[in-house]
mmCIF file of C-alpha atoms in Angstrom:
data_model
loop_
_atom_site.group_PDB
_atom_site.id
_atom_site.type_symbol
_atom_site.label_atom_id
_atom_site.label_comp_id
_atom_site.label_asym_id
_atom_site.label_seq_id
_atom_site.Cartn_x
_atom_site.Cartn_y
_atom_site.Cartn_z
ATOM 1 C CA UNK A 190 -46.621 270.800 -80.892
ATOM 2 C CA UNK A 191 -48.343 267.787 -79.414
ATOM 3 C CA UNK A 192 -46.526 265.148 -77.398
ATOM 4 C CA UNK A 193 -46.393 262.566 -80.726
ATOM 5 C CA UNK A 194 -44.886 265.164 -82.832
ATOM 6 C CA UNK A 195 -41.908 265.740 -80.507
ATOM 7 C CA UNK A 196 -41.346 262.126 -79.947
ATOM 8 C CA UNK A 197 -41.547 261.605 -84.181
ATOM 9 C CA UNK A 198 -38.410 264.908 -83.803
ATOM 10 C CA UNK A 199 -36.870 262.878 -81.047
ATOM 11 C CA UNK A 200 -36.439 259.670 -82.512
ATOM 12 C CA UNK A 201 -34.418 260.638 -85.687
ATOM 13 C CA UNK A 202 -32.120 263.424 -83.385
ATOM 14 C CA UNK A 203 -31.340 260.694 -81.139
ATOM 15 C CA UNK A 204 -30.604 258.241 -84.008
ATOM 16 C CA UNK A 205 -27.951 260.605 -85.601
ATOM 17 C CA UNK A 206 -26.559 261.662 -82.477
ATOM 18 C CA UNK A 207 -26.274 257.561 -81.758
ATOM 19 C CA UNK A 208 -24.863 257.393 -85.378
ATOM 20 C CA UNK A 209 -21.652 260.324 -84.365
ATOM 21 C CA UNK A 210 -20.922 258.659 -81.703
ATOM 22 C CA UNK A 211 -20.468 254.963 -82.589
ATOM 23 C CA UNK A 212 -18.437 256.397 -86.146
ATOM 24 C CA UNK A 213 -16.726 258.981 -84.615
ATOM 25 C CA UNK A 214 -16.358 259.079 -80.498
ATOM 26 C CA UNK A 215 -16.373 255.801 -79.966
ATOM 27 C CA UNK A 216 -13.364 254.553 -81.490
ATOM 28 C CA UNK A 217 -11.451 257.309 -80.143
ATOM 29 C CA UNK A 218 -12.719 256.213 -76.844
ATOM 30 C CA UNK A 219 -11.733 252.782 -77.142
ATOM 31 C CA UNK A 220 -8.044 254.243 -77.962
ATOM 32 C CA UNK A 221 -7.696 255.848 -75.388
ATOM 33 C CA UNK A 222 -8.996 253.238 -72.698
ATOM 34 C CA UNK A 223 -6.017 251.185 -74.239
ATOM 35 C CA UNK A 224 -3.631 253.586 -74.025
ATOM 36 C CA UNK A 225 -4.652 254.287 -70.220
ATOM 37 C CA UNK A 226 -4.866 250.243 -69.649
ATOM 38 C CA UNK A 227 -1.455 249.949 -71.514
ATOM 39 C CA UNK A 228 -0.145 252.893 -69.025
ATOM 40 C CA UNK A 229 -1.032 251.238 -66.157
ATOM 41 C CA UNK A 230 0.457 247.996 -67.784
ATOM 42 C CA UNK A 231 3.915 249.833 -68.198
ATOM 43 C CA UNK A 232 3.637 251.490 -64.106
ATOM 44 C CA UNK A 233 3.292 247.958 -62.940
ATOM 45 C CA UNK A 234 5.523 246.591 -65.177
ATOM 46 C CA UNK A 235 8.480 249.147 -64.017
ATOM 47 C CA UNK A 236 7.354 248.596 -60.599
ATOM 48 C CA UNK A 237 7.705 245.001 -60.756
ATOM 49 C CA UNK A 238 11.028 244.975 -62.904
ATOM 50 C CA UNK A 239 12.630 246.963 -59.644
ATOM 51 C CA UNK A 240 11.229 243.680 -57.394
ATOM 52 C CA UNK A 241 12.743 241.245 -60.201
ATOM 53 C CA UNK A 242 16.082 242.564 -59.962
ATOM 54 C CA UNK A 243 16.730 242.838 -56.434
ATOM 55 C CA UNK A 244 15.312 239.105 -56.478
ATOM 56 C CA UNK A 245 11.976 238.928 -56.075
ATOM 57 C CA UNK A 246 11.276 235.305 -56.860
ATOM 58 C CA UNK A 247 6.908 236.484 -57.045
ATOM 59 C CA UNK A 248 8.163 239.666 -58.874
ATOM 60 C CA UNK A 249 9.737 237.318 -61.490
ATOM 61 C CA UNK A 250 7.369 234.898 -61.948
ATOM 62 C CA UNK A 251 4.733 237.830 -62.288
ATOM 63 C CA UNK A 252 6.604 239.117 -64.953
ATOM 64 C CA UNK A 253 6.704 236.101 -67.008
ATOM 65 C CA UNK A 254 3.044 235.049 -66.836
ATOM 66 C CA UNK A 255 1.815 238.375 -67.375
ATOM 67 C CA UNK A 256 4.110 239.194 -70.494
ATOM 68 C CA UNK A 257 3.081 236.228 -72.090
ATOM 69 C CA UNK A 258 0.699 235.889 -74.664
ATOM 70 C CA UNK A 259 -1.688 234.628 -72.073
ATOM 71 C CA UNK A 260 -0.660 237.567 -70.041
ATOM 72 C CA UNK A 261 -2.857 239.973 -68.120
ATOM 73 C CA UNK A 262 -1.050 242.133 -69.342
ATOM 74 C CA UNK A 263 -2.210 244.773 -72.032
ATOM 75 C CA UNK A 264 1.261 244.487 -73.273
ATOM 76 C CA UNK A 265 3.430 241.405 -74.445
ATOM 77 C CA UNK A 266 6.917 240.523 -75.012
ATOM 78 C CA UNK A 267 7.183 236.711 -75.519
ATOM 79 C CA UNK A 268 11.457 237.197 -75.462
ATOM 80 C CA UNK A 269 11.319 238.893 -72.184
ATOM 81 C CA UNK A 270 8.376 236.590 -70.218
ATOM 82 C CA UNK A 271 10.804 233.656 -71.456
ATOM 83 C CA UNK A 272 13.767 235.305 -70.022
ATOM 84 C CA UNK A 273 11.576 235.764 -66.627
ATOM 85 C CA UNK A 274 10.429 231.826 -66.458
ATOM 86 C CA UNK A 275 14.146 230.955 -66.871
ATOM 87 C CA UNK A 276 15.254 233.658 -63.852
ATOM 88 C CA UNK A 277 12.524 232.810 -62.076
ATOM 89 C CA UNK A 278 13.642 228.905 -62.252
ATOM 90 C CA UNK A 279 17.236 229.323 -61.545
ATOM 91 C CA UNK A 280 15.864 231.073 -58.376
ATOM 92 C CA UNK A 281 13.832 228.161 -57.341
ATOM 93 C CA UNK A 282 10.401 228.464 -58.839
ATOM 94 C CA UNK A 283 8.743 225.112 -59.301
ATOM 95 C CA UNK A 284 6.235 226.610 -60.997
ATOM 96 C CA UNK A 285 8.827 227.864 -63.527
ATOM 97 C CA UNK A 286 10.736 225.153 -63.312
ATOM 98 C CA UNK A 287 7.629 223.052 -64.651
ATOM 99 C CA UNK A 288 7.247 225.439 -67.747
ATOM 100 C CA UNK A 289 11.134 225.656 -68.616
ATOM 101 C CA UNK A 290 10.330 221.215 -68.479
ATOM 102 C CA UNK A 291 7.624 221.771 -70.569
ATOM 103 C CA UNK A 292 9.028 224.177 -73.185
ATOM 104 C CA UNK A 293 12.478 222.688 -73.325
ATOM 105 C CA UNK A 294 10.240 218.944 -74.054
ATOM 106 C CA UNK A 295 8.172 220.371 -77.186
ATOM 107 C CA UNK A 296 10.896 222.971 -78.470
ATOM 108 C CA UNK A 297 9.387 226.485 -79.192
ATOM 109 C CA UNK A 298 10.356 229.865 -79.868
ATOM 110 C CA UNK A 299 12.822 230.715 -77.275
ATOM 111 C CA UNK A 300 13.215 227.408 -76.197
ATOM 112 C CA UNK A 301 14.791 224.976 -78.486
ATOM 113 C CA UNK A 302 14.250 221.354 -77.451
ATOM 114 C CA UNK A 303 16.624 219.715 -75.485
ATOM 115 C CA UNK A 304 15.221 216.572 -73.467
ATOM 116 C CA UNK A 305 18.119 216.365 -70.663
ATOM 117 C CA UNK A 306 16.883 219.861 -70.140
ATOM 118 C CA UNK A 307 13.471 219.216 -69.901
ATOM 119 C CA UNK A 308 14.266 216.358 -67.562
ATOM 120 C CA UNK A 309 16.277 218.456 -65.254
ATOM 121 C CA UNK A 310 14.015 221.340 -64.870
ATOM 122 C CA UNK A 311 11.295 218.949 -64.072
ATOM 123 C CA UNK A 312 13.171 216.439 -61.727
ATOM 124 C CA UNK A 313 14.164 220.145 -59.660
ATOM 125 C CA UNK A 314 10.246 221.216 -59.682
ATOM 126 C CA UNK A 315 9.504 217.365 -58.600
ATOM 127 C CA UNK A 316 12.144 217.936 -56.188
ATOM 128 C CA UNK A 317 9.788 220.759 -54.622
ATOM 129 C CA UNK A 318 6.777 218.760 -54.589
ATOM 130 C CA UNK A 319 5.406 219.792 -57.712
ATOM 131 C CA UNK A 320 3.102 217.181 -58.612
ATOM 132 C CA UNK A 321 2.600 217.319 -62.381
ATOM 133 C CA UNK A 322 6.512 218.056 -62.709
ATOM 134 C CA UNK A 323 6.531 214.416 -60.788
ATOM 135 C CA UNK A 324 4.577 212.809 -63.130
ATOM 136 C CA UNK A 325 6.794 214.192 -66.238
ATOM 137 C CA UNK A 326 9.931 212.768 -64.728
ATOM 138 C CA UNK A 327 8.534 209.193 -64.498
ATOM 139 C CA UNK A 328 6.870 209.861 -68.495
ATOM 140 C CA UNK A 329 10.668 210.652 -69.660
ATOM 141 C CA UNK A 330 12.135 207.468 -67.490
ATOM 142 C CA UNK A 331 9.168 204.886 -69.331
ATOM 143 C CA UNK A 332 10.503 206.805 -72.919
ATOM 144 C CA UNK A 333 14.025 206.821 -72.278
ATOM 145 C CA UNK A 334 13.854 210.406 -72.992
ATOM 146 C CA UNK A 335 16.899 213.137 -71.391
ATOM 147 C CA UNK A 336 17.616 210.377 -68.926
ATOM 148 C CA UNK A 337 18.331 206.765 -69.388
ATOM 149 C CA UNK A 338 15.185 204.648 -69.438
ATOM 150 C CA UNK A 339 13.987 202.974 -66.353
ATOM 151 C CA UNK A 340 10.351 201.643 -66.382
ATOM 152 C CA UNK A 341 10.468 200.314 -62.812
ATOM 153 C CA UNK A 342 11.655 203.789 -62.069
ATOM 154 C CA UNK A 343 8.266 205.090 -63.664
ATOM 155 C CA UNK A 344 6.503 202.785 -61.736
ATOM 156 C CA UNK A 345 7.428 204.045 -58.146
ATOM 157 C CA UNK A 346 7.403 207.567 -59.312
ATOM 158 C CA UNK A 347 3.524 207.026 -60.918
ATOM 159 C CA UNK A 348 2.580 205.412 -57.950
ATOM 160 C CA UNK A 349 3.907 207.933 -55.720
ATOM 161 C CA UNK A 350 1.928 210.847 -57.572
ATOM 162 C CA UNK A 351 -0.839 209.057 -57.438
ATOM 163 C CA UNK A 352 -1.189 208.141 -53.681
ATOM 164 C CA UNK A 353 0.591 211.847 -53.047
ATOM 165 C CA UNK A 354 -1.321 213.901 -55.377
ATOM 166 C CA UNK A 355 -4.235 211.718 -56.532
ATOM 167 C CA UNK A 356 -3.366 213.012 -59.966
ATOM 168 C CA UNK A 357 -5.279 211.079 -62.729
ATOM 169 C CA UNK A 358 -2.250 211.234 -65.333
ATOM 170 C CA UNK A 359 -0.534 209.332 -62.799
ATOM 171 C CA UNK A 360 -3.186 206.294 -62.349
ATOM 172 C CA UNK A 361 -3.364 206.174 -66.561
ATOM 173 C CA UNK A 362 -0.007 205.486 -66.698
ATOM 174 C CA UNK A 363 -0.382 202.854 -63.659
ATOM 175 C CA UNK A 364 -2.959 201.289 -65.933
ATOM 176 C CA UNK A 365 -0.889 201.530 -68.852
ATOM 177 C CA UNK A 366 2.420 199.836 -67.325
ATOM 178 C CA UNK A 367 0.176 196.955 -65.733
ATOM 179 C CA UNK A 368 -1.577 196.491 -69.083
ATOM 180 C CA UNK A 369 1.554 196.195 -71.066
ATOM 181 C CA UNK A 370 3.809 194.608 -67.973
ATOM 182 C CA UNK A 371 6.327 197.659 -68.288
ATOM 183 C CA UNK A 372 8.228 197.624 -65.086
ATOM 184 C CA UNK A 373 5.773 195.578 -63.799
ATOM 185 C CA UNK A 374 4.219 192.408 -63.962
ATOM 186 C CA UNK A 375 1.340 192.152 -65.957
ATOM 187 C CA UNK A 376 -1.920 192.387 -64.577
ATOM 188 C CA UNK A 377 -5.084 193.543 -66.703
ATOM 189 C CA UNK A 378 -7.324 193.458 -63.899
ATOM 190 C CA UNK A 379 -4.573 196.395 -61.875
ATOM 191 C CA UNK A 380 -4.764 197.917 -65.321
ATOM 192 C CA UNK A 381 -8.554 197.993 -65.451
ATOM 193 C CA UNK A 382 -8.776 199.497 -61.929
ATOM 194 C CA UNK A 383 -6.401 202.111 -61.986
ATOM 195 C CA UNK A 384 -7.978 203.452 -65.576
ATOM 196 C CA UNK A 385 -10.916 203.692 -63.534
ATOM 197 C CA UNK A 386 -9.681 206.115 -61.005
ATOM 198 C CA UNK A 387 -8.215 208.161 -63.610
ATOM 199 C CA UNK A 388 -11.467 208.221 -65.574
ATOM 200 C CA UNK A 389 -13.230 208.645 -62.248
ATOM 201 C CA UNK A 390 -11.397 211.761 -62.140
ATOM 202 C CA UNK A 391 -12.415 212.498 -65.230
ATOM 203 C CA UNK A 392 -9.420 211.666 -67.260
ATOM 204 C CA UNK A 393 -10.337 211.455 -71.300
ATOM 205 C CA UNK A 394 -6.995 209.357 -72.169
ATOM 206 C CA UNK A 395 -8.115 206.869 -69.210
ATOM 207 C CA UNK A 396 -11.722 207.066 -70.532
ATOM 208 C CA UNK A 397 -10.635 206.044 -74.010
ATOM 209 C CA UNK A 398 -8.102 202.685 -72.776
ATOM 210 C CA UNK A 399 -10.609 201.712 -70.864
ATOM 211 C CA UNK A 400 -13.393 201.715 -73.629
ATOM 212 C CA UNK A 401 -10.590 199.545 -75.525
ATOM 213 C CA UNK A 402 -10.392 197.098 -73.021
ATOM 214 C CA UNK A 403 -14.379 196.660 -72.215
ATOM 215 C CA UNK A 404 -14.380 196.831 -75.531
ATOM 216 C CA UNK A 405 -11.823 193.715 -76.282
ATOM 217 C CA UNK A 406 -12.118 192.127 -72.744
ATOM 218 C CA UNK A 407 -9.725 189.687 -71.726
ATOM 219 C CA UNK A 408 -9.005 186.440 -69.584
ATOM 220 C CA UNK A 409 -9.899 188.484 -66.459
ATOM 221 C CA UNK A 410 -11.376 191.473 -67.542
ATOM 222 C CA UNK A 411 -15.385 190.554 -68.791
ATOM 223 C CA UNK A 412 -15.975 191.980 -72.289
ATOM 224 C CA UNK A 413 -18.581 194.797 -72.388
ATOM 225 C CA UNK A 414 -19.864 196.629 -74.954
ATOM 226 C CA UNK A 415 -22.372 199.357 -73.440
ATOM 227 C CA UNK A 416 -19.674 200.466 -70.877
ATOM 228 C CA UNK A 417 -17.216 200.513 -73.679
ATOM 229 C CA UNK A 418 -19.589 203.042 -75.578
ATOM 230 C CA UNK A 419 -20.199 204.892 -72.522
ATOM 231 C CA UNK A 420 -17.119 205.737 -72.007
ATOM 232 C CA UNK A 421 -16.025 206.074 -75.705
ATOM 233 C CA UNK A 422 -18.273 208.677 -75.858
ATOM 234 C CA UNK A 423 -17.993 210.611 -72.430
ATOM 235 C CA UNK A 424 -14.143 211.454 -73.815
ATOM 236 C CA UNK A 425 -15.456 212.174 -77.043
ATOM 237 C CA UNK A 426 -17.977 214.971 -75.254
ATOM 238 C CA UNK A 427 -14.160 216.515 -73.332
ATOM 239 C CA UNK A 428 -12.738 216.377 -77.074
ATOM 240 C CA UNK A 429 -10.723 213.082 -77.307
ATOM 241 C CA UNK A 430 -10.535 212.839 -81.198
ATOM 242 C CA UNK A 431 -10.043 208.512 -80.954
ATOM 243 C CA UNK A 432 -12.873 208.198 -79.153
ATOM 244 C CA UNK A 433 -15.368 210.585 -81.405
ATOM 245 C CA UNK A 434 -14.315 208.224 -84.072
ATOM 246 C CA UNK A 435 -14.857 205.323 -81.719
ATOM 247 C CA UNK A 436 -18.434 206.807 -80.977
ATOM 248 C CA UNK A 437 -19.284 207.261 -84.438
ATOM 249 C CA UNK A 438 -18.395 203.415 -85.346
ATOM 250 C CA UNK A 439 -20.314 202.643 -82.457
ATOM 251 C CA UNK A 440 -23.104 204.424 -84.061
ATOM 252 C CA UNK A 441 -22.672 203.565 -87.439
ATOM 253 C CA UNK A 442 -22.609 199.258 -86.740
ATOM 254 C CA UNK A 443 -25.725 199.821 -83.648
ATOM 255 C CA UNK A 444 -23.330 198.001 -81.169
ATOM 256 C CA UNK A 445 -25.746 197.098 -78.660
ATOM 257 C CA UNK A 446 -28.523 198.824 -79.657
ATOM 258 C CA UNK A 447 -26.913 202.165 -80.660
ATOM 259 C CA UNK A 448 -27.296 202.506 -84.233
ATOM 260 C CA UNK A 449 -27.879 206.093 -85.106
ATOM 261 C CA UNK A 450 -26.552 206.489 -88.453
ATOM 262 C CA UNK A 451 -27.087 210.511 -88.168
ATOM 263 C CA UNK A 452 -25.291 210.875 -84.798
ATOM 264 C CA UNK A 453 -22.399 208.630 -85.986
ATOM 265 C CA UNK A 454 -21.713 211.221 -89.073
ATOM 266 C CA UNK A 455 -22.206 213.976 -86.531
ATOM 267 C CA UNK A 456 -18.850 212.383 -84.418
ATOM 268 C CA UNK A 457 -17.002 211.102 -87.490
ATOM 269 C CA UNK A 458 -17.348 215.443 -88.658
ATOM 270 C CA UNK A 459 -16.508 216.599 -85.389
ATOM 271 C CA UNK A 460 -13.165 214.247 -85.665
ATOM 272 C CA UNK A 461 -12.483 215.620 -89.081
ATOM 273 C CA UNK A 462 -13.060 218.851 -88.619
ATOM 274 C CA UNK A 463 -9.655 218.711 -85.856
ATOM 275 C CA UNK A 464 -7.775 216.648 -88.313
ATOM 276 C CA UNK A 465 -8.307 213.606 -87.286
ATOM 277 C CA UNK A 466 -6.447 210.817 -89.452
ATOM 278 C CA UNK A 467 -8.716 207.748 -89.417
ATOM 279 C CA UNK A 468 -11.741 209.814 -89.503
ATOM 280 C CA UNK A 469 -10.599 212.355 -92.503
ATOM 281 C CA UNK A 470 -10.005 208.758 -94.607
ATOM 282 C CA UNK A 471 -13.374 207.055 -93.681
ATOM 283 C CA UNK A 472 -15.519 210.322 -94.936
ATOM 284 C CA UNK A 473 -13.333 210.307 -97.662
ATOM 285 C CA UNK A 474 -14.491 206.846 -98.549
ATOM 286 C CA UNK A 475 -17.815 207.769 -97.588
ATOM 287 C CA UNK A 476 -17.798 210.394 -100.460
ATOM 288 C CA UNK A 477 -15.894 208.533 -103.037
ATOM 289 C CA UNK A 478 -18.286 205.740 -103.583
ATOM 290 C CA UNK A 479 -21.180 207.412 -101.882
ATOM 291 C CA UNK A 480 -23.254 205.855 -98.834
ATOM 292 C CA UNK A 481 -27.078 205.222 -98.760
ATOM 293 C CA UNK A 482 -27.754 204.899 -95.385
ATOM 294 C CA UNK A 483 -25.663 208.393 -94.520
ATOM 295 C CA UNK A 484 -27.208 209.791 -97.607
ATOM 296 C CA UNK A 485 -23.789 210.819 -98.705
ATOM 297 C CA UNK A 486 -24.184 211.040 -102.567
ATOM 298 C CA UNK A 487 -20.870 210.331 -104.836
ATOM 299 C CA UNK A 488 -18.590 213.229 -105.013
ATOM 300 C CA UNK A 489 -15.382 213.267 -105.768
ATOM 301 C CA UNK A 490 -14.009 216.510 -105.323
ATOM 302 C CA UNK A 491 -14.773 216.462 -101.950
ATOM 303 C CA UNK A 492 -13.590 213.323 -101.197
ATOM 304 C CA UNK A 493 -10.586 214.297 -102.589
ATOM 305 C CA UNK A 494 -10.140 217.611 -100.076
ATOM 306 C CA UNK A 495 -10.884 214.947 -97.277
ATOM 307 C CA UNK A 496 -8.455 212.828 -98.493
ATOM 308 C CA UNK A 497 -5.494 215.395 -99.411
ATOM 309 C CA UNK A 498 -6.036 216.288 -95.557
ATOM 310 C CA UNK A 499 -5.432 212.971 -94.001
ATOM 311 C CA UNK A 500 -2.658 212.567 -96.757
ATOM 312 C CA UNK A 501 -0.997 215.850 -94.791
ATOM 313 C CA UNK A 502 -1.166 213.855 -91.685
ATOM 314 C CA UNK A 503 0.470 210.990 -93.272
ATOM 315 C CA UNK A 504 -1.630 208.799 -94.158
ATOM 316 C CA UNK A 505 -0.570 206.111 -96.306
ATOM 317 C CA UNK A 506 -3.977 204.854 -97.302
ATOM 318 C CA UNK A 507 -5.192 208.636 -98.189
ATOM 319 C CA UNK A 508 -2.087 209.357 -100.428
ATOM 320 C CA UNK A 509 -3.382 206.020 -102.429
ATOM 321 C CA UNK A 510 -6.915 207.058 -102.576
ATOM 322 C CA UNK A 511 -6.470 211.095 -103.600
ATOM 323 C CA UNK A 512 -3.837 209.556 -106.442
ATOM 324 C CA UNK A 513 -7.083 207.187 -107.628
ATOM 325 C CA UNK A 514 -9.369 210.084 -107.877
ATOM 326 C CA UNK A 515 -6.765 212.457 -109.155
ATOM 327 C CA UNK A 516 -6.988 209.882 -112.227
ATOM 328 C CA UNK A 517 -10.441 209.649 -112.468
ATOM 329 C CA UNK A 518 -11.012 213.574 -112.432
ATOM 330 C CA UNK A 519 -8.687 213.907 -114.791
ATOM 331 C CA UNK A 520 -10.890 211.294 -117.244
ATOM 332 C CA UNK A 521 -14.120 213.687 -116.519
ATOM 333 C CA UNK A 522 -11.830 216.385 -117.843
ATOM 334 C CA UNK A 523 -11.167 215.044 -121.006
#
């Protein structure tokens, strides 16, 4: 047999023998690499449970990040990793101190919200110098929420996490108190600056009020378009749904030399496509009475889906417009 006529037997062996294993071996492998991962999940699990009790602060907090659903674990048990965060906390974790703030703020399984407890846990992580649990104590005294409301109080404690920790929530809600005068008296120009250094750091939220007030300007603050845009759409590149739709007006109306019809319906999707409000009703308009210069032809079934979206986000408007077509569909129909 010549050298071609054993490769031509070769090929189809090997093929079959390729065929057994991915049907038949393989999965069996896979199984048991996840049993011998999950057995080495449970070993350091036990191990660490020993630590826990007798404790072990690191142990704890171990435990409750790895259970999670997160977890690097190959194993989880969302009852127990909560029960670990809250041990962990009472023993004087700021880092689980932070999450029992968090959790206790939004109310989830486990957790069911309570804002005085969301305000404690975080003013005892703050306590510790934990700088985002800072900045959630002075957010709850500007709301008013688990503690009385104190906007000066949010002041100091936003200004002290920003010159402490340089943290870029912090200077956004600087910017936001001296644009408003909350706690402060009113300065646009303080405003301006310190939604700078957040956006500087890149900061979407800070990215977006500023585009809003280039984009308005003011007594002090020069109104400017292309800056406005620029930073409309840097946030809308990090995901900040406002400011795709921003973009996509910005696009649509060629602000400053920007039109780009195309790129603007690009945006205005992406927005939809998350569920954003404003942007779900404008393609629903789009679609109900068509638009030449998208070339969007009439269709009123799907202006109808985008509509009965926004309407689930509670839009006013979109309830109005999918009752109009409802009508009209129902005329087609007879």
């Amino acid at each position: 047999m010549d050298a071609f006529s054993r490769i031509k037997l070769i090929i189809p062996i090997s093929t079959a023998f390729a065929f057994v294993f991915v049907y038949f071996f393989y999965p069996r492998y896979r199984k048991s690499l996840g049993n011998v991962k999950k057995n080495k999940s449970k070993k350091l699990i036990l191990d660490l449970e020993k630590r826990a009790k007798n404790n072990d602060v690191k142990a704890q907090l171990q435990l409750a990040n790895g259970l999670s659903k997160s977890g690097s674990f190959d194993i989880t048990d969302m009852e127990k990793s909560s029960e670990y965060y809250k041990i962990a906390a009472e023993n004087g974790d700021s880092e689980a101190q932070y999450f029992l703030g968090k959790k206790y703020y939004k109310g989830v399984k486990y957790f069911k919200k309570d804002l005085t407890k969301s305000f404690e846990w975080f003013n005892k992580a703050a306590e510790q110098g934990h700088p985002m649990a800072l900045y959630m104590t002075g957010v709850l005294y500007r709301k008013g929420e688990g503690v009385e409301k104190n906007e000066k109080k949010a002041f100091q404690i936003y200004q002290e996490a920003s010159e402490k920790f340089n943290l870029p929530e912090a200077y956004s809600g600087l910017g936001t108190l001296y644009l408003y005068g909350y706690g402060v008296k009113k300065n646009i120009e303080k405003a301006k600056e310190n939604f700078e250094k957040a956006a500087e750091l890149d900061y979407k939220d800070a990215k977006y009020l500023l585009g809003l007030l280039l984009e308005k300007g003011s007594k002090t603050v020069k109104k400017d378009a292309n800056s406005a845009f620029d930073y409309f759409l840097s946030a809308a590149k990090q995901g900040h749904l406002n400011s795709m739709n921003k973009a996509a007006n910005y696009y649509f109306k060629g602000i400053n030399g920007n039109f780009n019809p195309e790129e603007g319906l690009n945006w205005l999707k992406k927005a939809a496509n998350l569920d954003h409000k404003s942007s779900l009703v404008a393609l629903g308009k789009y679609y109900e009475f068509g638009e030449e210069d998208l070339n969007i032809q009439r269709n009123l079934e799907t202006a109808l889906e985008y509509y009965l979206r926004a309407e689930k986000k509670g839009s006013s408007v979109a309830l109005t417009a999918s009752n109009r077509i409802k009508k009209q569909l129902k005329k087609k129909e007879k």
